[in-house]
């Protein structure tokens, strides 16, 4: 049985003009039947399955629905239509630098993020030095978090999250954090996690990463599923041809 099944999933956003008109005008328009809403389908009829140890690369231009789909897979959002079946634990690295307190120190934030991920104090005590060393922040651990660069913040979040050994690991552009050396180190860490049997989903604008690391691939365009399968190289080639204007959808 597959560890993850996404079946005909569609996700709809509904927007209205409430913020622009205020409460009183909103009530009046609703009473008169003159309140307008707009529907936007971020994803429409997406389906795929993953087995244990497989790695799925999701590609597509900005606005393709990639991040929205990941939120649904991770359980943050509920699909408007379709269903998602998951087996085992999930760790999602979606917005690395969010959830920290800028006034706390780097060390305090490491423990804070660890607690948010469900790690015990004892576990964090044992792993703290490893976290800081991997994030390359030994000289910054007593500084206020707000003084770090965005790259440093992302490195810390990545380092903490990589301690967990989930059944399903979801990564949204996280292998692009830091400089070239850290990117190589983060890729190596992900290979280690994947090698341990985790089923992984990677959203990346780097086709090189997708070509080298993924066993399956999903191409999304404006919320629509264009292709899904194991032909990673072929689908990447066709996606590049589309980006270059040599292929029309």
PDB file of C-alpha atoms in Angstrom:
ATOM      1  CA  UNK A   1       0.000   0.000   0.000  1.00  0.00           C
ATOM      2  CA  UNK A   2       1.260   3.484  -0.855  1.00  0.00           C
ATOM      3  CA  UNK A   3       2.350   5.757   2.008  1.00  0.00           C
ATOM      4  CA  UNK A   4       0.754   8.818   0.385  1.00  0.00           C
ATOM      5  CA  UNK A   5      -2.188   9.010  -1.998  1.00  0.00           C
ATOM      6  CA  UNK A   6      -3.504  12.269  -3.434  1.00  0.00           C
ATOM      7  CA  UNK A   7      -6.720  11.649  -5.363  1.00  0.00           C
ATOM      8  CA  UNK A   8      -8.420  14.301  -7.539  1.00  0.00           C
ATOM      9  CA  UNK A   9      -7.505  17.087  -5.127  1.00  0.00           C
ATOM     10  CA  UNK A  10      -8.753  20.605  -5.840  1.00  0.00           C
ATOM     11  CA  UNK A  11      -8.252  23.631  -3.592  1.00  0.00           C
ATOM     12  CA  UNK A  12     -10.349  26.775  -3.914  1.00  0.00           C
ATOM     13  CA  UNK A  13      -9.813  30.225  -2.449  1.00  0.00           C
ATOM     14  CA  UNK A  14     -12.776  32.585  -2.099  1.00  0.00           C
ATOM     15  CA  UNK A  15     -12.120  36.326  -1.881  1.00  0.00           C
ATOM     16  CA  UNK A  16     -14.533  39.195  -1.398  1.00  0.00           C
ATOM     17  CA  UNK A  17     -14.451  42.971  -0.976  1.00  0.00           C
ATOM     18  CA  UNK A  18     -15.067  43.005   2.801  1.00  0.00           C
ATOM     19  CA  UNK A  19     -11.725  44.632   3.692  1.00  0.00           C
ATOM     20  CA  UNK A  20     -12.355  47.499   1.296  1.00  0.00           C
ATOM     21  CA  UNK A  21     -15.979  48.290   2.226  1.00  0.00           C
ATOM     22  CA  UNK A  22     -16.140  47.737   5.991  1.00  0.00           C
ATOM     23  CA  UNK A  23     -18.657  45.906   8.178  1.00  0.00           C
ATOM     24  CA  UNK A  24     -21.650  48.224   7.724  1.00  0.00           C
ATOM     25  CA  UNK A  25     -21.439  48.283   3.934  1.00  0.00           C
ATOM     26  CA  UNK A  26     -20.818  44.510   3.908  1.00  0.00           C
ATOM     27  CA  UNK A  27     -24.050  43.884   5.834  1.00  0.00           C
ATOM     28  CA  UNK A  28     -26.017  46.227   3.549  1.00  0.00           C
ATOM     29  CA  UNK A  29     -24.693  44.567   0.401  1.00  0.00           C
ATOM     30  CA  UNK A  30     -25.434  41.107   1.752  1.00  0.00           C
ATOM     31  CA  UNK A  31     -29.016  42.164   2.535  1.00  0.00           C
ATOM     32  CA  UNK A  32     -29.422  43.574  -0.959  1.00  0.00           C
ATOM     33  CA  UNK A  33     -27.719  40.574  -2.579  1.00  0.00           C
ATOM     34  CA  UNK A  34     -25.029  42.856  -3.954  1.00  0.00           C
ATOM     35  CA  UNK A  35     -21.977  41.348  -2.218  1.00  0.00           C
ATOM     36  CA  UNK A  36     -19.550  39.851  -4.716  1.00  0.00           C
ATOM     37  CA  UNK A  37     -17.045  37.076  -4.157  1.00  0.00           C
ATOM     38  CA  UNK A  38     -14.378  35.720  -6.442  1.00  0.00           C
ATOM     39  CA  UNK A  39     -13.393  32.062  -6.684  1.00  0.00           C
ATOM     40  CA  UNK A  40      -9.828  31.058  -7.457  1.00  0.00           C
ATOM     41  CA  UNK A  41      -8.772  27.435  -7.871  1.00  0.00           C
ATOM     42  CA  UNK A  42      -5.141  27.169  -6.726  1.00  0.00           C
ATOM     43  CA  UNK A  43      -5.095  23.456  -7.612  1.00  0.00           C
ATOM     44  CA  UNK A  44      -7.515  21.520  -9.787  1.00  0.00           C
ATOM     45  CA  UNK A  45      -7.867  17.726  -9.980  1.00  0.00           C
ATOM     46  CA  UNK A  46      -4.334  16.746  -8.880  1.00  0.00           C
ATOM     47  CA  UNK A  47      -3.548  13.047  -8.332  1.00  0.00           C
ATOM     48  CA  UNK A  48      -0.396  11.108  -7.457  1.00  0.00           C
ATOM     49  CA  UNK A  49       0.852   8.302  -5.199  1.00  0.00           C
ATOM     50  CA  UNK A  50       4.149   7.704  -3.416  1.00  0.00           C
ATOM     51  CA  UNK A  51       5.644   4.549  -1.949  1.00  0.00           C
ATOM     52  CA  UNK A  52       8.117   4.196   0.915  1.00  0.00           C
ATOM     53  CA  UNK A  53      11.516   5.743   0.119  1.00  0.00           C
ATOM     54  CA  UNK A  54      10.436   7.525  -3.068  1.00  0.00           C
ATOM     55  CA  UNK A  55      11.231  11.187  -3.714  1.00  0.00           C
ATOM     56  CA  UNK A  56       8.806  13.363  -5.656  1.00  0.00           C
ATOM     57  CA  UNK A  57       9.913  16.584  -7.298  1.00  0.00           C
ATOM     58  CA  UNK A  58       7.177  19.155  -7.937  1.00  0.00           C
ATOM     59  CA  UNK A  59       7.963  21.686 -10.647  1.00  0.00           C
ATOM     60  CA  UNK A  60       6.126  24.629 -12.153  1.00  0.00           C
ATOM     61  CA  UNK A  61       6.337  28.391 -12.470  1.00  0.00           C
ATOM     62  CA  UNK A  62       5.265  30.766  -9.708  1.00  0.00           C
ATOM     63  CA  UNK A  63       1.510  30.522  -9.220  1.00  0.00           C
ATOM     64  CA  UNK A  64       1.361  26.894 -10.313  1.00  0.00           C
ATOM     65  CA  UNK A  65      -0.169  25.784  -6.990  1.00  0.00           C
ATOM     66  CA  UNK A  66       2.888  23.989  -5.615  1.00  0.00           C
ATOM     67  CA  UNK A  67       2.999  25.479  -2.114  1.00  0.00           C
ATOM     68  CA  UNK A  68      -0.786  25.264  -1.704  1.00  0.00           C
ATOM     69  CA  UNK A  69      -0.675  21.582  -2.590  1.00  0.00           C
ATOM     70  CA  UNK A  70       2.071  20.988  -0.013  1.00  0.00           C
ATOM     71  CA  UNK A  71      -0.033  22.640   2.683  1.00  0.00           C
ATOM     72  CA  UNK A  72      -2.874  20.266   1.886  1.00  0.00           C
ATOM     73  CA  UNK A  73      -0.586  17.228   1.894  1.00  0.00           C
ATOM     74  CA  UNK A  74       0.917  18.263   5.236  1.00  0.00           C
ATOM     75  CA  UNK A  75      -2.541  18.731   6.775  1.00  0.00           C
ATOM     76  CA  UNK A  76      -2.428  22.522   7.156  1.00  0.00           C
ATOM     77  CA  UNK A  77      -5.240  22.935   4.619  1.00  0.00           C
ATOM     78  CA  UNK A  78      -8.241  20.765   3.772  1.00  0.00           C
ATOM     79  CA  UNK A  79      -8.914  20.155   0.055  1.00  0.00           C
ATOM     80  CA  UNK A  80     -12.091  21.644  -1.355  1.00  0.00           C
ATOM     81  CA  UNK A  81     -12.539  18.492  -3.422  1.00  0.00           C
ATOM     82  CA  UNK A  82     -10.830  15.108  -3.516  1.00  0.00           C
ATOM     83  CA  UNK A  83      -9.009  13.285  -0.744  1.00  0.00           C
ATOM     84  CA  UNK A  84      -5.525  12.782   0.690  1.00  0.00           C
ATOM     85  CA  UNK A  85      -4.494   9.608   2.515  1.00  0.00           C
ATOM     86  CA  UNK A  86      -1.274   9.602   4.536  1.00  0.00           C
ATOM     87  CA  UNK A  87       0.471   6.873   6.509  1.00  0.00           C
ATOM     88  CA  UNK A  88       2.897   7.651   9.341  1.00  0.00           C
ATOM     89  CA  UNK A  89       4.391  10.901  10.600  1.00  0.00           C
ATOM     90  CA  UNK A  90       4.939  14.031   8.498  1.00  0.00           C
ATOM     91  CA  UNK A  91       7.556  16.779   8.825  1.00  0.00           C
ATOM     92  CA  UNK A  92       7.022  19.845   6.639  1.00  0.00           C
ATOM     93  CA  UNK A  93       9.656  22.530   6.002  1.00  0.00           C
ATOM     94  CA  UNK A  94       7.490  25.099   4.263  1.00  0.00           C
ATOM     95  CA  UNK A  95       8.431  28.542   5.573  1.00  0.00           C
ATOM     96  CA  UNK A  96      11.758  28.075   7.290  1.00  0.00           C
ATOM     97  CA  UNK A  97      12.243  31.469   8.889  1.00  0.00           C
ATOM     98  CA  UNK A  98       8.705  31.777  10.319  1.00  0.00           C
ATOM     99  CA  UNK A  99       7.801  30.992  13.923  1.00  0.00           C
ATOM    100  CA  UNK A 100      10.898  32.485  15.547  1.00  0.00           C
ATOM    101  CA  UNK A 101      11.009  35.316  18.124  1.00  0.00           C
ATOM    102  CA  UNK A 102      13.314  38.114  17.006  1.00  0.00           C
ATOM    103  CA  UNK A 103      13.929  39.325  20.563  1.00  0.00           C
ATOM    104  CA  UNK A 104      15.142  35.938  21.848  1.00  0.00           C
ATOM    105  CA  UNK A 105      18.674  34.675  21.302  1.00  0.00           C
ATOM    106  CA  UNK A 106      19.606  32.137  18.682  1.00  0.00           C
ATOM    107  CA  UNK A 107      19.954  29.477  21.385  1.00  0.00           C
ATOM    108  CA  UNK A 108      16.568  30.302  22.912  1.00  0.00           C
ATOM    109  CA  UNK A 109      14.955  30.174  19.486  1.00  0.00           C
ATOM    110  CA  UNK A 110      16.527  26.791  18.800  1.00  0.00           C
ATOM    111  CA  UNK A 111      14.822  25.389  21.894  1.00  0.00           C
ATOM    112  CA  UNK A 112      11.591  27.215  21.025  1.00  0.00           C
ATOM    113  CA  UNK A 113      11.476  25.728  17.525  1.00  0.00           C
ATOM    114  CA  UNK A 114      12.373  22.314  18.920  1.00  0.00           C
ATOM    115  CA  UNK A 115       9.436  22.500  21.320  1.00  0.00           C
ATOM    116  CA  UNK A 116       7.131  23.505  18.450  1.00  0.00           C
ATOM    117  CA  UNK A 117       8.238  20.395  16.571  1.00  0.00           C
ATOM    118  CA  UNK A 118       7.563  18.201  19.608  1.00  0.00           C
ATOM    119  CA  UNK A 119      11.140  17.609  20.755  1.00  0.00           C
ATOM    120  CA  UNK A 120      11.703  17.183  24.501  1.00  0.00           C
ATOM    121  CA  UNK A 121      14.082  19.399  26.481  1.00  0.00           C
ATOM    122  CA  UNK A 122      16.320  16.373  27.052  1.00  0.00           C
ATOM    123  CA  UNK A 123      16.448  15.661  23.333  1.00  0.00           C
ATOM    124  CA  UNK A 124      17.317  19.285  22.561  1.00  0.00           C
ATOM    125  CA  UNK A 125      20.022  19.315  25.241  1.00  0.00           C
ATOM    126  CA  UNK A 126      21.599  16.297  23.567  1.00  0.00           C
ATOM    127  CA  UNK A 127      21.305  17.689  20.036  1.00  0.00           C
ATOM    128  CA  UNK A 128      21.860  21.425  20.545  1.00  0.00           C
ATOM    129  CA  UNK A 129      25.596  21.473  19.789  1.00  0.00           C
ATOM    130  CA  UNK A 130      24.969  19.395  16.648  1.00  0.00           C
ATOM    131  CA  UNK A 131      22.248  21.805  15.518  1.00  0.00           C
ATOM    132  CA  UNK A 132      24.405  24.905  15.968  1.00  0.00           C
ATOM    133  CA  UNK A 133      27.413  23.287  14.321  1.00  0.00           C
ATOM    134  CA  UNK A 134      25.421  22.183  11.276  1.00  0.00           C
ATOM    135  CA  UNK A 135      23.827  25.644  10.957  1.00  0.00           C
ATOM    136  CA  UNK A 136      27.308  27.216  11.271  1.00  0.00           C
ATOM    137  CA  UNK A 137      26.101  29.581  13.996  1.00  0.00           C
ATOM    138  CA  UNK A 138      28.486  28.821  16.882  1.00  0.00           C
ATOM    139  CA  UNK A 139      29.645  32.432  17.024  1.00  0.00           C
ATOM    140  CA  UNK A 140      26.069  33.758  16.999  1.00  0.00           C
ATOM    141  CA  UNK A 141      24.219  31.602  19.536  1.00  0.00           C
ATOM    142  CA  UNK A 142      23.955  34.380  22.168  1.00  0.00           C
ATOM    143  CA  UNK A 143      22.917  37.111  19.720  1.00  0.00           C
ATOM    144  CA  UNK A 144      19.307  38.263  19.285  1.00  0.00           C
ATOM    145  CA  UNK A 145      17.693  36.308  16.470  1.00  0.00           C
ATOM    146  CA  UNK A 146      16.656  39.518  14.702  1.00  0.00           C
ATOM    147  CA  UNK A 147      20.310  40.305  14.025  1.00  0.00           C
ATOM    148  CA  UNK A 148      20.747  37.254  11.801  1.00  0.00           C
ATOM    149  CA  UNK A 149      20.559  37.402   8.040  1.00  0.00           C
ATOM    150  CA  UNK A 150      17.678  35.590   6.329  1.00  0.00           C
ATOM    151  CA  UNK A 151      20.116  32.892   5.225  1.00  0.00           C
ATOM    152  CA  UNK A 152      21.294  32.308   8.799  1.00  0.00           C
ATOM    153  CA  UNK A 153      17.712  32.062  10.044  1.00  0.00           C
ATOM    154  CA  UNK A 154      16.874  29.501   7.380  1.00  0.00           C
ATOM    155  CA  UNK A 155      19.998  27.478   8.162  1.00  0.00           C
ATOM    156  CA  UNK A 156      18.973  27.235  11.817  1.00  0.00           C
ATOM    157  CA  UNK A 157      15.429  26.157  10.939  1.00  0.00           C
ATOM    158  CA  UNK A 158      16.716  23.588   8.449  1.00  0.00           C
ATOM    159  CA  UNK A 159      19.197  22.184  10.974  1.00  0.00           C
ATOM    160  CA  UNK A 160      16.536  21.766  13.676  1.00  0.00           C
ATOM    161  CA  UNK A 161      13.989  20.210  11.339  1.00  0.00           C
ATOM    162  CA  UNK A 162      16.485  17.684   9.992  1.00  0.00           C
ATOM    163  CA  UNK A 163      16.767  16.066  13.420  1.00  0.00           C
ATOM    164  CA  UNK A 164      13.354  14.471  13.036  1.00  0.00           C
ATOM    165  CA  UNK A 165      13.061  11.180  11.199  1.00  0.00           C
ATOM    166  CA  UNK A 166       9.602  11.313   9.634  1.00  0.00           C
ATOM    167  CA  UNK A 167       7.874   8.813   7.379  1.00  0.00           C
ATOM    168  CA  UNK A 168       7.036  11.680   4.988  1.00  0.00           C
ATOM    169  CA  UNK A 169       9.287  14.726   4.591  1.00  0.00           C
ATOM    170  CA  UNK A 170       8.008  17.813   2.730  1.00  0.00           C
ATOM    171  CA  UNK A 171      10.496  20.436   1.506  1.00  0.00           C
ATOM    172  CA  UNK A 172       9.527  23.731  -0.124  1.00  0.00           C
ATOM    173  CA  UNK A 173      12.621  25.356  -1.658  1.00  0.00           C
ATOM    174  CA  UNK A 174      14.618  24.634   1.497  1.00  0.00           C
ATOM    175  CA  UNK A 175      17.629  23.186  -0.314  1.00  0.00           C
ATOM    176  CA  UNK A 176      18.313  26.629  -1.744  1.00  0.00           C
ATOM    177  CA  UNK A 177      19.111  28.217   1.618  1.00  0.00           C
ATOM    178  CA  UNK A 178      22.576  29.543   2.386  1.00  0.00           C
ATOM    179  CA  UNK A 179      25.635  29.795   0.189  1.00  0.00           C
ATOM    180  CA  UNK A 180      26.975  27.211  -2.235  1.00  0.00           C
ATOM    181  CA  UNK A 181      28.804  25.228   0.439  1.00  0.00           C
ATOM    182  CA  UNK A 182      25.752  25.026   2.692  1.00  0.00           C
ATOM    183  CA  UNK A 183      23.550  24.016  -0.238  1.00  0.00           C
ATOM    184  CA  UNK A 184      25.828  21.036  -0.842  1.00  0.00           C
ATOM    185  CA  UNK A 185      25.742  20.170   2.851  1.00  0.00           C
ATOM    186  CA  UNK A 186      21.949  20.448   3.001  1.00  0.00           C
ATOM    187  CA  UNK A 187      21.582  18.252  -0.075  1.00  0.00           C
ATOM    188  CA  UNK A 188      23.864  15.663   1.530  1.00  0.00           C
ATOM    189  CA  UNK A 189      21.765  15.803   4.709  1.00  0.00           C
ATOM    190  CA  UNK A 190      18.599  15.262   2.700  1.00  0.00           C
ATOM    191  CA  UNK A 191      20.145  12.278   0.945  1.00  0.00           C
ATOM    192  CA  UNK A 192      20.931  10.866   4.387  1.00  0.00           C
ATOM    193  CA  UNK A 193      17.318  11.351   5.529  1.00  0.00           C
ATOM    194  CA  UNK A 194      15.982   9.850   2.309  1.00  0.00           C
ATOM    195  CA  UNK A 195      18.454   6.992   2.583  1.00  0.00           C
ATOM    196  CA  UNK A 196      16.934   6.236   5.957  1.00  0.00           C
ATOM    197  CA  UNK A 197      13.674   5.390   4.204  1.00  0.00           C
ATOM    198  CA  UNK A 198      11.742   8.662   4.356  1.00  0.00           C
ATOM    199  CA  UNK A 199       9.321   9.388   1.528  1.00  0.00           C
ATOM    200  CA  UNK A 200      10.112  12.916   0.367  1.00  0.00           C
ATOM    201  CA  UNK A 201       8.396  15.685  -1.583  1.00  0.00           C
ATOM    202  CA  UNK A 202      10.615  18.465  -2.907  1.00  0.00           C
ATOM    203  CA  UNK A 203       9.454  21.710  -4.486  1.00  0.00           C
ATOM    204  CA  UNK A 204      12.367  23.339  -6.246  1.00  0.00           C
ATOM    205  CA  UNK A 205      13.082  25.771  -9.061  1.00  0.00           C
ATOM    206  CA  UNK A 206      16.393  23.946  -9.517  1.00  0.00           C
ATOM    207  CA  UNK A 207      15.803  21.335 -12.206  1.00  0.00           C
ATOM    208  CA  UNK A 208      19.332  20.102 -11.546  1.00  0.00           C
ATOM    209  CA  UNK A 209      18.307  19.128  -8.006  1.00  0.00           C
ATOM    210  CA  UNK A 210      15.141  17.470  -9.244  1.00  0.00           C
ATOM    211  CA  UNK A 211      17.012  15.542 -11.959  1.00  0.00           C
ATOM    212  CA  UNK A 212      19.665  14.316  -9.536  1.00  0.00           C
ATOM    213  CA  UNK A 213      17.547  13.506  -6.472  1.00  0.00           C
ATOM    214  CA  UNK A 214      13.983  12.612  -7.463  1.00  0.00           C
ATOM    215  CA  UNK A 215      12.489   9.268  -8.505  1.00  0.00           C
ATOM    216  CA  UNK A 216       9.114  10.746  -9.486  1.00  0.00           C
ATOM    217  CA  UNK A 217       8.039  14.135 -10.784  1.00  0.00           C
ATOM    218  CA  UNK A 218       4.852  16.229 -10.873  1.00  0.00           C
ATOM    219  CA  UNK A 219       4.512  19.202 -13.224  1.00  0.00           C
ATOM    220  CA  UNK A 220       1.881  21.786 -12.322  1.00  0.00           C
ATOM    221  CA  UNK A 221       0.813  24.812 -14.369  1.00  0.00           C
ATOM    222  CA  UNK A 222      -1.733  27.341 -13.107  1.00  0.00           C
ATOM    223  CA  UNK A 223      -3.119  24.709 -10.743  1.00  0.00           C
ATOM    224  CA  UNK A 224      -3.481  22.034 -13.421  1.00  0.00           C
ATOM    225  CA  UNK A 225      -1.569  18.764 -13.434  1.00  0.00           C
ATOM    226  CA  UNK A 226       0.380  18.573 -16.687  1.00  0.00           C
ATOM    227  CA  UNK A 227       2.392  15.391 -16.108  1.00  0.00           C
ATOM    228  CA  UNK A 228       3.197  12.931 -13.316  1.00  0.00           C
ATOM    229  CA  UNK A 229       5.385   9.855 -13.440  1.00  0.00           C
ATOM    230  CA  UNK A 230       8.812   8.284 -13.116  1.00  0.00           C
ATOM    231  CA  UNK A 231      10.220   9.810 -16.321  1.00  0.00           C
ATOM    232  CA  UNK A 232      12.029  12.539 -14.377  1.00  0.00           C
ATOM    233  CA  UNK A 233      14.480  13.421 -17.138  1.00  0.00           C
ATOM    234  CA  UNK A 234      11.857  13.467 -19.892  1.00  0.00           C
ATOM    235  CA  UNK A 235       9.394  15.635 -17.963  1.00  0.00           C
ATOM    236  CA  UNK A 236      12.192  18.023 -16.961  1.00  0.00           C
ATOM    237  CA  UNK A 237      13.199  18.266 -20.631  1.00  0.00           C
ATOM    238  CA  UNK A 238       9.654  19.080 -21.674  1.00  0.00           C
ATOM    239  CA  UNK A 239       9.294  21.632 -18.866  1.00  0.00           C
ATOM    240  CA  UNK A 240      12.495  23.346 -19.980  1.00  0.00           C
ATOM    241  CA  UNK A 241      11.196  23.368 -23.552  1.00  0.00           C
ATOM    242  CA  UNK A 242       7.999  25.003 -22.293  1.00  0.00           C
ATOM    243  CA  UNK A 243       9.967  27.654 -20.391  1.00  0.00           C
ATOM    244  CA  UNK A 244      11.981  28.324 -23.522  1.00  0.00           C
ATOM    245  CA  UNK A 245       8.852  28.795 -25.618  1.00  0.00           C
ATOM    246  CA  UNK A 246       9.458  25.637 -27.615  1.00  0.00           C
ATOM    247  CA  UNK A 247       6.449  23.766 -26.210  1.00  0.00           C
ATOM    248  CA  UNK A 248       2.854  24.922 -25.799  1.00  0.00           C
ATOM    249  CA  UNK A 249       0.415  23.509 -23.263  1.00  0.00           C
TER     250      UNK A 249
END
